[in-house]
Coordinates of C-alpha atoms and ligand atoms in Angstrom, one line a residue:
X970 CA 12.2 -5.9 18.0
X971 CA 9.0 -7.6 18.9
X972 CA 5.5 -7.0 17.5
X973 CA 2.2 -6.7 19.3
X974 CA -1.5 -6.6 18.4
X975 CA -3.5 -3.4 18.3
X976 CA -6.2 -5.3 20.2
X977 CA -4.0 -6.2 23.2
X978 CA -3.4 -10.0 22.6
X979 CA -0.6 -11.0 24.9
X980 CA 1.7 -12.7 22.4
X981 CA 4.8 -10.9 21.2
X982 CA 6.2 -12.0 17.9
X983 CA 9.2 -11.7 15.7
X984 CA 9.3 -10.1 12.2
X985 CA 9.4 -13.3 10.2
X986 CA 6.5 -14.8 12.1
X987 CA 4.2 -11.9 11.3
X988 CA 5.6 -11.7 7.8
X989 CA 3.7 -14.8 6.7
X990 CA 0.6 -14.2 8.9
X991 CA -2.4 -11.9 8.3
X992 CA -4.3 -10.6 11.3
X993 CA -3.2 -11.2 14.9
X994 CA -5.2 -14.0 16.7
X995 CA -7.5 -11.4 18.3
X996 CA -8.3 -9.8 15.0
X997 CA -6.0 -6.8 15.5
X998 CA -3.1 -5.6 13.4
X999 CA 0.6 -6.0 14.2
X1000 CA 2.7 -3.0 15.2
X1001 CA 6.3 -2.8 16.6
X1002 CA 6.4 -2.5 20.4
X1003 CA 8.0 0.9 20.0
X1004 CA 9.2 3.1 17.1
X1005 CA 13.0 3.3 16.9
X1006 CA 14.1 6.9 17.1
X1007 CA 16.2 8.5 14.4
X1008 CA 18.2 11.3 15.9
X1009 CA 20.2 14.1 14.1
X1010 CA 23.3 12.0 13.7
X1011 CA 21.4 9.0 12.4
X1012 CA 19.5 11.1 9.9
X1013 CA 22.8 12.5 8.6
X1014 CA 24.0 8.9 8.2
X1015 CA 20.8 8.0 6.3
X1016 CA 21.2 11.1 4.1
X1017 CA 24.8 10.0 3.2
X1018 CA 23.7 6.4 2.6
X1019 CA 21.0 7.5 0.1
X1020 CA 23.3 9.9 -1.7
X1021 CA 26.4 7.8 -1.8
X1022 CA 25.1 4.2 -1.9
X1023 CA 21.5 4.6 -3.0
X1024 CA 18.0 3.7 -2.1
X1025 CA 18.7 0.0 -1.4
X1026 CA 21.2 0.9 1.3
X1027 CA 18.7 3.4 2.8
X1028 CA 16.1 0.7 2.8
X1029 CA 18.5 -1.8 4.5
X1030 CA 19.4 0.7 7.2
X1031 CA 15.8 1.5 8.0
X1032 CA 14.6 -2.1 7.8
X1033 CA 17.4 -3.2 10.1
X1034 CA 15.9 -1.1 12.9
X1035 CA 12.8 -3.4 12.8
X1036 CA 14.1 -6.8 11.7
X1037 CA 16.4 -8.7 13.9
X1038 CA 15.6 -12.3 12.9
X1039 CA 17.2 -12.0 9.4
X1040 CA 21.0 -11.9 9.4
X1041 CA 22.2 -8.4 8.3
X1042 CA 24.1 -9.6 5.3
X1043 CA 21.0 -11.4 4.0
X1044 CA 18.8 -8.4 4.6
X1045 CA 21.2 -6.2 2.8
X1046 CA 21.3 -8.6 -0.2
X1047 CA 17.5 -8.8 -0.3
X1048 CA 17.3 -5.0 -0.4
X1049 CA 20.0 -4.8 -3.1
X1050 CA 18.2 -7.4 -5.2
X1051 CA 14.9 -5.5 -4.9
X1052 CA 15.6 -1.8 -5.4
X1053 CA 17.5 -1.7 -8.7
X1054 CA 17.4 0.8 -11.6
X1055 CA 16.4 -2.1 -13.9
X1056 CA 13.2 -2.8 -11.9
X1057 CA 12.4 0.8 -10.9
X1058 CA 13.5 2.7 -14.0
X1059 CA 15.9 5.2 -12.4
X1060 CA 18.9 5.1 -10.0
X1061 CA 17.1 7.3 -7.6
X1062 CA 14.2 4.8 -7.5
X1063 CA 11.8 7.5 -6.2
X1064 CA 13.0 10.8 -7.8
X1065 CA 11.3 14.1 -6.9
X1066 CA 9.8 16.2 -9.7
X1067 CA 9.2 19.9 -9.2
X1068 CA 5.7 21.3 -10.0
X1069 CA 5.5 24.8 -8.7
X1070 CA 6.7 27.0 -5.7
X1071 CA 7.6 24.4 -3.1
X1072 CA 5.3 21.7 -4.4
X1073 CA 6.8 18.4 -5.5
X1074 CA 5.8 15.0 -6.8
X1075 CA 7.6 11.9 -5.5
X1076 CA 7.6 9.3 -8.3
X1077 CA 6.7 5.9 -6.7
X1078 CA 5.2 4.4 -9.8
X1079 CA 8.0 3.4 -12.1
X1080 CA 8.1 -0.2 -11.0
X1081 CA 6.9 -3.2 -13.1
X1082 CA 3.1 -2.5 -12.8
X1083 CA 3.3 1.3 -12.7
X1084 CA 1.7 1.9 -9.3
X1085 CA 3.3 2.6 -5.9
X1086 CA 2.3 -0.9 -4.6
X1087 CA 5.4 -2.3 -6.4
X1088 CA 7.6 -0.4 -3.9
X1089 CA 6.5 -2.8 -1.1
X1090 CA 5.3 -5.8 -3.1
X1091 CA 8.7 -6.3 -4.8
X1092 CA 10.4 -6.5 -1.5
X1093 CA 7.7 -8.8 -0.1
X1094 CA 8.2 -11.3 -2.9
X1095 CA 11.9 -11.5 -2.1
X1096 CA 11.2 -11.7 1.7
X1097 CA 8.6 -14.5 1.2
X1098 CA 10.9 -16.5 -1.1
X1099 CA 13.8 -16.2 1.4
X1100 CA 11.8 -17.1 4.5
X1101 CA 9.9 -20.0 2.9
X1102 CA 13.2 -21.3 1.7
X1103 CA 14.6 -21.2 5.2
X1104 CA 11.6 -23.1 6.5
X1105 CA 11.4 -25.5 3.7
X1106 CA 7.7 -24.3 3.4
X1107 CA 5.3 -23.3 0.7
X1108 CA 2.6 -20.7 0.4
X1109 CA -0.4 -20.4 -1.9
X1110 CA -1.5 -16.8 -2.1
X1111 CA -5.2 -16.3 -2.7
X1112 CA -6.3 -12.7 -3.4
X1113 CA -9.0 -10.6 -4.9
X1114 CA -8.2 -7.5 -7.0
X1115 CA -9.9 -4.8 -8.9
X1116 CA -6.6 -3.8 -10.5
X1117 CA -3.4 -2.5 -8.9
X1118 CA -3.0 -4.9 -5.9
X1119 CA -3.3 -8.1 -8.0
X1120 CA -0.9 -7.1 -10.7
X1121 CA 1.7 -5.8 -8.2
X1122 CA 1.4 -9.1 -6.3
X1123 CA 1.7 -11.2 -9.5
X1124 CA 4.8 -9.3 -10.8
X1125 CA 6.4 -9.6 -7.4
X1126 CA 5.7 -13.4 -7.0
X1127 CA 6.2 -14.6 -10.6
X1128 CA 8.8 -17.4 -10.8
X1129 CA 9.4 -17.3 -7.0
X1130 CA 10.2 -20.7 -5.5
X1131 CA 7.6 -22.1 -3.0
X1132 CA 4.9 -19.6 -4.0
X1133 CA 1.8 -19.8 -6.1
X1134 CA -0.6 -17.0 -6.7
X1135 CA -4.4 -17.5 -7.3
X1136 CA -5.7 -14.1 -8.1
X1137 CA -9.5 -13.5 -8.6
X1138 CA -10.7 -10.4 -10.4
X1139 CA -14.2 -9.4 -11.7
X1140 CA -14.5 -10.6 -15.3
X1141 CA -14.4 -7.8 -17.8
X1142 CA -14.3 -5.0 -15.2
X1143 CA -10.7 -4.0 -15.0
X1144 CA -9.3 -1.5 -17.5
X1145 CA -8.0 -3.1 -20.7
X1146 CA -4.4 -2.1 -19.8
X1147 CA -4.8 -3.7 -16.3
X1148 CA -6.2 -6.9 -17.8
X1149 CA -3.4 -7.1 -20.3
X1150 CA -0.8 -6.5 -17.5
X1151 CA -2.0 -9.4 -15.4
X1152 CA -3.3 -11.9 -18.0
X1153 CA -0.2 -11.7 -20.2
X1154 CA 2.0 -13.3 -17.5
X1155 CA 2.9 -16.8 -18.6
X1156 CA 4.6 -18.0 -15.4
X1157 CA 3.4 -21.3 -14.2
X1158 CA 3.0 -20.2 -10.6
X1159 CA 0.6 -17.4 -11.5
X1160 CA -3.1 -18.3 -11.8
X1161 CA -5.5 -15.6 -13.0
X1162 CA -9.1 -16.4 -12.2
X1163 CA -11.7 -14.0 -13.8
X1164 CA -14.9 -14.4 -11.8
X1165 CA -18.3 -13.8 -13.4
X1166 CA -19.3 -11.2 -10.9
X1167 CA -18.2 -8.0 -9.3
X1168 CA -15.2 -7.2 -7.0
X1169 CA -17.3 -8.0 -3.9
X1170 CA -18.0 -11.5 -5.2
X1171 CA -14.2 -12.0 -5.5
X1172 CA -13.7 -10.8 -1.9
X1173 CA -16.5 -13.0 -0.7
X1174 CA -14.8 -16.1 -2.3
X1175 CA -11.4 -15.2 -0.6
X1176 CA -13.2 -14.8 2.7
X1177 CA -15.1 -18.1 2.4
X1178 CA -11.9 -20.0 1.5
X1179 CA -10.0 -18.4 4.4
X1180 CA -12.8 -19.2 6.8
X1181 CA -12.5 -22.9 6.0
X1182 CA -9.6 -23.4 8.4
X1183 CA -9.0 -27.0 7.4
X1184 CA -8.7 -26.2 3.7
X1185 CA -6.6 -23.2 4.6
X1186 CA -4.1 -25.3 6.6
X1187 CA -4.1 -28.2 4.1
X1188 CA -3.4 -26.0 1.1
X1189 CA -1.2 -23.4 3.0
X1190 CA -3.4 -20.5 1.9
X1191 CA -2.1 -17.0 2.7
X1192 CA -2.6 -13.4 1.5
X1193 CA -0.6 -10.3 0.6
X1194 CA -3.2 -7.7 1.6
X1195 CA -2.4 -4.2 2.7
X1196 CA -2.5 -4.9 6.4
X1197 CA 0.8 -6.9 6.2
X1198 CA 3.3 -5.1 8.3
X1199 CA 6.2 -5.8 6.0
X1200 CA 4.4 -3.9 3.2
X1201 CA 3.9 -1.0 5.5
X1202 CA 7.5 -1.0 6.6
X1203 CA 8.8 -1.1 3.1
X1204 CA 6.8 2.1 2.4
X1205 CA 8.4 3.9 5.4
X1206 CA 11.6 4.1 3.4
X1207 CA 10.3 6.4 0.6
X1208 CA 9.2 9.0 3.1
X1209 CA 12.8 9.2 4.2
X1210 CA 14.0 9.3 0.6
X1211 CA 11.5 12.1 -0.2
X1212 CA 12.6 14.1 2.8
X1213 CA 16.3 13.7 2.0
X1214 CA 15.8 14.8 -1.6
X1215 CA 13.7 17.9 -0.6
X1216 CA 16.0 19.2 2.1
X1217 CA 19.7 19.9 2.6
X1218 CA 19.9 20.0 6.4
X1219 CA 18.0 18.2 9.1
X1220 CA 16.5 21.3 10.7
X1221 CA 14.2 21.6 7.7
X1222 CA 10.7 20.2 7.7
X1223 CA 8.5 18.9 4.9
X1224 CA 4.9 17.9 4.5
X1225 CA 3.4 15.0 2.5
X1226 CA 0.0 14.7 0.8
X1227 CA -1.0 11.1 0.2
X1228 CA -3.9 9.8 -2.0
X1229 CA -5.6 7.4 0.4
X1230 CA -8.0 4.5 0.4
X1231 CA -7.0 1.8 2.9
X1232 CA -4.8 4.2 4.9
X1233 CA -1.8 1.9 4.1
X1234 CA 0.4 4.4 2.3
X1235 CA -0.1 7.3 4.7
X1236 CA 0.2 5.0 7.7
X1237 CA 3.8 4.4 6.7
X1238 CA 4.2 8.3 6.8
X1239 CA 2.8 8.2 10.3
X1240 CA 5.4 5.6 11.3
X1241 CA 8.2 7.7 9.7
X1242 CA 7.0 10.7 11.6
X1243 CA 6.8 8.7 14.9
X1244 CA 10.5 7.7 14.3
X1245 CA 11.4 11.4 14.3
X1246 CA 11.5 12.2 10.6
X1247 CA 10.9 16.0 10.5
X1248 CA 7.4 15.9 8.9
X1249 CA 5.1 18.9 9.5
X1250 CA 1.8 17.7 8.1
X1251 CA 0.5 14.4 6.7
X1252 CA -2.4 15.3 4.5
X1253 CA -4.9 12.5 3.7
X1254 CA -6.5 13.0 0.2
X1255 CA -9.6 10.9 -0.5
X1256 CA -11.9 10.8 -3.5
X1257 CA -15.7 10.7 -3.2
X1258 CA -15.3 7.8 -0.8
X1259 CA -14.4 10.1 2.0
X1260 CA -14.5 7.8 5.1
X1261 CA -11.1 9.1 6.2
X1262 CA -11.7 12.8 5.4
X1263 CA -14.9 12.6 7.4
X1264 CA -13.0 11.2 10.4
X1265 CA -10.3 13.8 10.4
X1266 CA -12.8 16.6 10.0
X1267 CA -15.4 15.4 12.6
X1268 CA -14.0 12.6 14.8
X1269 CA -16.7 10.2 13.4
X1270 CA -15.5 7.1 11.7
X1271 CA -18.4 5.6 9.7
X1272 CA -17.9 2.6 7.5
X1273 CA -19.9 2.7 4.3
X1274 CA -22.2 0.0 2.9
X1275 CA -21.7 -1.2 -0.6
X1276 CA -24.6 1.0 -1.8
X1277 CA -22.7 4.0 -0.5
X1278 CA -19.3 3.0 -1.9
X1279 CA -19.0 5.0 -5.2
X1280 CA -17.3 3.7 -8.3
X1281 CA -15.0 6.6 -9.3
X1282 CA -12.3 7.5 -11.8
X1283 CA -9.7 6.9 -9.0
X1284 CA -10.8 3.3 -8.5
X1285 CA -7.9 2.2 -6.2
X1286 CA -9.3 4.5 -3.6
X1287 CA -12.9 3.2 -3.8
X1288 CA -13.1 1.6 -0.3
X1289 CA -15.9 1.3 2.2
X1290 CA -13.5 1.0 5.2
X1291 CA -9.9 1.8 5.7
X1292 CA -8.3 -1.5 6.7
X1293 CA -5.0 0.0 8.1
X1294 CA -6.7 2.9 10.0
X1295 CA -6.8 0.8 13.3
X1296 CA -3.0 1.2 13.6
X1297 CA -3.2 5.0 13.8
X1298 CA -6.2 5.0 16.2
X1299 CA -4.2 2.6 18.5
X1300 CA -1.4 5.2 18.7
X1301 CA -3.9 8.1 19.0
X1302 CA -5.5 6.4 22.0
X1303 CA -2.1 6.0 23.8
X1304 CA -1.8 2.3 22.6
X1305 CA -4.8 1.2 24.6
X1306 CA -5.5 -2.3 23.2
X1307 CA -8.8 -2.7 25.1
X1308 CA -10.2 0.6 23.9
X1309 CA -9.1 -0.2 20.3
X1310 CA -10.8 -3.5 20.5
X1311 CA -14.0 -1.8 21.8
X1312 CA -14.0 0.5 18.8
X1313 CA -12.9 -1.8 15.9
X1314 CA -14.0 -5.1 17.3
X1315 CA -17.3 -4.2 19.0
X1316 CA -18.6 -0.8 17.9
X1317 CA -17.9 -1.3 14.2
X1318 CA -19.5 -4.7 14.1
X1319 CA -22.6 -3.5 16.0
X1320 CA -23.3 -0.1 14.4
X1321 CA -20.7 0.3 11.7
X1322 CA -19.3 3.5 13.3
X1323 CA -17.6 5.1 16.3
X1324 CA -17.3 8.7 17.4
X1325 CA -14.2 10.1 19.0
X1326 CA -15.3 13.8 18.7
X1327 CA -15.8 14.0 22.5
X1328 CA -12.6 12.3 23.3
X1329 CA -10.0 15.0 24.1
X1330 CA -7.3 12.9 22.3
X1331 CA -9.1 13.4 19.0
X1332 CA -7.6 16.9 18.8
X1333 CA -4.1 15.2 18.9
X1334 CA -4.7 13.8 15.4
X1335 CA -3.9 17.2 14.0
X1336 CA -2.0 18.9 16.9
X1337 CA 0.3 16.0 17.8
X1338 CA 0.3 13.7 14.8
X1339 CA 0.1 16.3 12.0
X1340 CA -2.9 14.9 10.2
X1341 CA -5.1 17.0 7.9
X1342 CA -7.4 15.9 5.2
X1343 CA -9.4 16.8 2.1
X1344 CA -11.4 15.3 -0.7
X1345 CA -11.6 15.5 -4.4
X1346 CA -14.3 14.6 -7.0
X1347 CA -14.3 13.5 -10.6
X1348 CA -14.6 17.1 -11.8
X1349 CA -11.7 18.1 -9.5
X1350 CA -9.6 15.3 -11.0
X1351 CA -10.3 16.4 -14.6
X1352 CA -9.5 20.1 -13.7
X1353 CA -6.3 19.2 -11.9
X1354 CA -5.0 16.9 -14.6
X1355 CA -5.7 19.6 -17.2
X1356 CA -4.1 22.4 -15.1
X1357 CA -0.9 20.4 -14.4
X1358 CA -0.6 19.5 -18.1
X1359 CA -1.2 23.1 -19.2
X1360 CA 1.0 24.9 -16.6
X1361 CA 3.7 22.4 -16.0
X1362 CA 3.7 20.0 -19.0
X1363 CA 3.2 17.1 -16.5
X1364 CA 0.5 14.4 -17.0
X1365 CA -0.6 13.0 -13.7
X1366 CA -2.9 10.0 -13.1
X1367 CA -6.3 10.3 -11.5
X1368 CA -5.2 9.2 -7.9
X1369 CA -2.3 11.6 -7.9
X1370 CA -4.6 14.3 -9.1
X1371 CA -6.7 13.8 -6.0
X1372 CA -3.5 14.3 -4.1
X1373 CA -2.4 17.4 -5.9
X1374 CA -5.9 19.0 -5.6
X1375 CA -5.9 18.5 -1.8
X1376 CA -2.2 19.4 -1.4
X1377 CA -2.8 22.9 -2.9
X1378 CA -5.5 23.5 -0.3
X1379 CA -3.2 22.6 2.5
X1380 CA 0.1 24.1 1.2
X1381 CA -0.1 27.2 3.4
X1382 CA 3.6 27.7 4.3
X1383 CA 5.8 28.0 1.2
X1384 CA 8.9 27.6 3.3
X1385 CA 7.9 24.0 4.0
X1386 CA 8.1 21.8 0.9
X1387 CA 4.9 19.9 0.2
X1388 CA 5.5 16.4 -1.4
X1389 CA 2.6 14.7 -3.2
X1390 CA 3.1 11.0 -3.5
X1391 CA 2.5 9.9 -7.2
X1392 CA 0.7 6.6 -6.7
X1393 CA 0.3 5.5 -10.4
X1394 CA 1.2 6.4 -13.9
X1395 CA -1.5 7.9 -16.1
X1396 CA -1.4 5.1 -18.7
X1397 CA -3.2 2.8 -16.2
X1398 CA -6.2 5.1 -16.3
X1399 CA -6.1 6.3 -19.9
X1400 CA -9.9 6.8 -20.4
X1401 CA -10.1 9.6 -17.8
X1402 CA -6.9 11.2 -19.0
X1403 CA -8.4 11.3 -22.5
X1404 CA -11.5 12.9 -21.0
X1405 CA -9.4 15.6 -19.3
X1406 CA -6.8 16.3 -22.1
X1407 CA -8.4 15.1 -25.3
X1408 CA -5.5 12.8 -26.0
X1409 CA -4.0 9.6 -24.6
X1410 CA -1.3 9.6 -22.0
X1411 CA 2.2 8.5 -22.9
X1412 CA 2.9 4.7 -22.8
X1413 CA 6.3 3.5 -21.5
X1414 CA 8.0 1.6 -24.3
X1415 CA 8.0 -1.7 -22.5
X1416 CA 4.2 -1.7 -22.5
X1417 CA 3.8 -1.1 -26.2
X1418 CA 1.2 -3.5 -27.6
X1419 CA 0.6 -5.6 -24.4
X1420 CA -3.1 -5.8 -25.1
X1421 CA -2.3 -8.0 -28.1
X1422 CA -0.2 -10.6 -26.1
X1423 CA -1.7 -14.0 -25.5
X1424 CA -3.7 -14.1 -22.3
X1425 CA -3.5 -16.8 -19.5
X1426 CA -6.8 -16.6 -17.6
X1427 CA -9.5 -18.9 -16.3
X1428 CA -13.1 -17.5 -16.4
X1429 CA -15.1 -19.1 -13.7
X1430 CA -18.5 -18.6 -12.1
X1431 CA -18.7 -17.0 -8.6
X1432 CA -18.8 -20.4 -6.9
X1433 CA -16.5 -21.2 -3.9
X1434 CA -16.7 -24.9 -4.5
X1435 CA -15.3 -24.6 -8.0
X1436 CA -12.5 -22.2 -6.9
X1437 CA -11.5 -24.6 -4.2
X1438 CA -11.4 -27.5 -6.6
X1439 CA -9.2 -25.4 -9.0
X1440 CA -6.8 -24.7 -6.1
X1441 CA -6.7 -28.3 -5.1
X1442 CA -6.0 -29.4 -8.7
X1443 CA -3.1 -27.0 -9.0
X1444 CA -1.6 -27.7 -5.5
X1445 CA -2.1 -31.5 -5.3
X1446 CA 1.3 -32.7 -6.6
X1447 CA 3.3 -30.5 -4.2
X1448 CA 1.1 -31.3 -1.2
X1449 CA 1.4 -35.0 -1.8
X1450 CA 5.1 -35.1 -2.2
Ligands
PLP2357 C1 -3.7 1.3 -3.6 C2 -3.7 2.7 -4.2 C3 -4.0 3.9 -3.5 C4 -4.4 3.8 -2.1 O1 -3.4 3.4 -1.2 P1 -3.8 3.0 0.3 O2 -2.5 2.5 0.9 O3 -4.8 1.9 0.2 O4 -4.3 4.2 1.0 C5 -3.9 5.1 -4.2 N1 -3.6 5.1 -5.4 C6 -3.3 4.0 -6.2 C7 -2.9 4.2 -7.6 C8 -3.3 2.8 -5.6 O5 -3.0 1.7 -6.3

């Protein structure tokens, strides 16, 4: 399998090359040249693999369709090492929980940091260590986080050979639980840098360092952001696992509702559907930051400025633009790289928006690709959290609540199970749960008392020069010899 860029750049690359890269050279995102097709016999084999050998085997079989530059035995071992009951809390890894009628929750948040990002990031950590080891290379990951991404990355990369993580976050602005999760890590290869500023300042620092190409090359700076194809591919697997658990035969269909920000999670659902997994609808659920809902309703994609980007109680979906959305639009436009470049490269940088409402292919988003959408507000989240607690005895987190609220509006056919992806556990967003229920959410035993653990964090001003100097100091020995 080779990979191409959504903006038409001519080079075709192998999986392990794009694994360690960010954007394609023309600024596009990587996608496979084609989507491998899963026919009825293959789906039956995958069903059997999940039931008899477990999630790791299912992951191995799906990943094998896309990765041919890692020997099969090695890939199998990497999957087996990643998806264990010890790391993800249950043997099923992503069990379904019944809510009502044919509405289900798929639990994706029982990994080390209690958010779905662990599903992909844990595999990425093992893939990085493997590939860097093969090349005798090193990588220094520089990132910016407002919570979930940074902790998922740190827990995936801690103690890994050849990898250091420098993670910036806005000083004092993450929830106490999130701060404790990240800053309590004592691993030498993990560097927490709390920036005196807001999340945008952190992102600006990462951009400034990445734009200094000489520094970037010298210190082998890389990222783990959500546009990485390997992360997306790892997420495709749990759509199969959800389908397999909700159905008994391959002639049944299911729908998914996905709490969305950067369109990464639901883009993996799109890939699964393109492979032939019998998915009826893919429902995109946003919060007040409704860039994506607006597009699927109107055909207009309008990036928000920072003044129009709301701080909400589902903060991991507070985005101004959806960084993975370009992948779907590329498919929607019949994989026309020139047209995709005109929209994402030119139109967005000139006017911050584009309009596909007059393009006949816009109708395909729903008709051919199954996309629907909806949005949810703070009041909706509170009501949904309360309703699920009272009627089902289930406490859901704020992002998952956005999903459940929108799913109920789109669950029109009771004969088609609707699966809502649970993207975090409620303890991560305890303040809003208390607001909704009047009591704190349950805390998994292994997180008892983490706020009291010693913290390992550097507080620094929002100054690129100082951050670079910090990176230099902590990389110098390895670089020199
Ligand atoms: C990252 C995140 C999301 C959004 O996922 P995308 O892939 O960016 O659409 C939703 N919920 C939680 C809890 C997250 O951490």
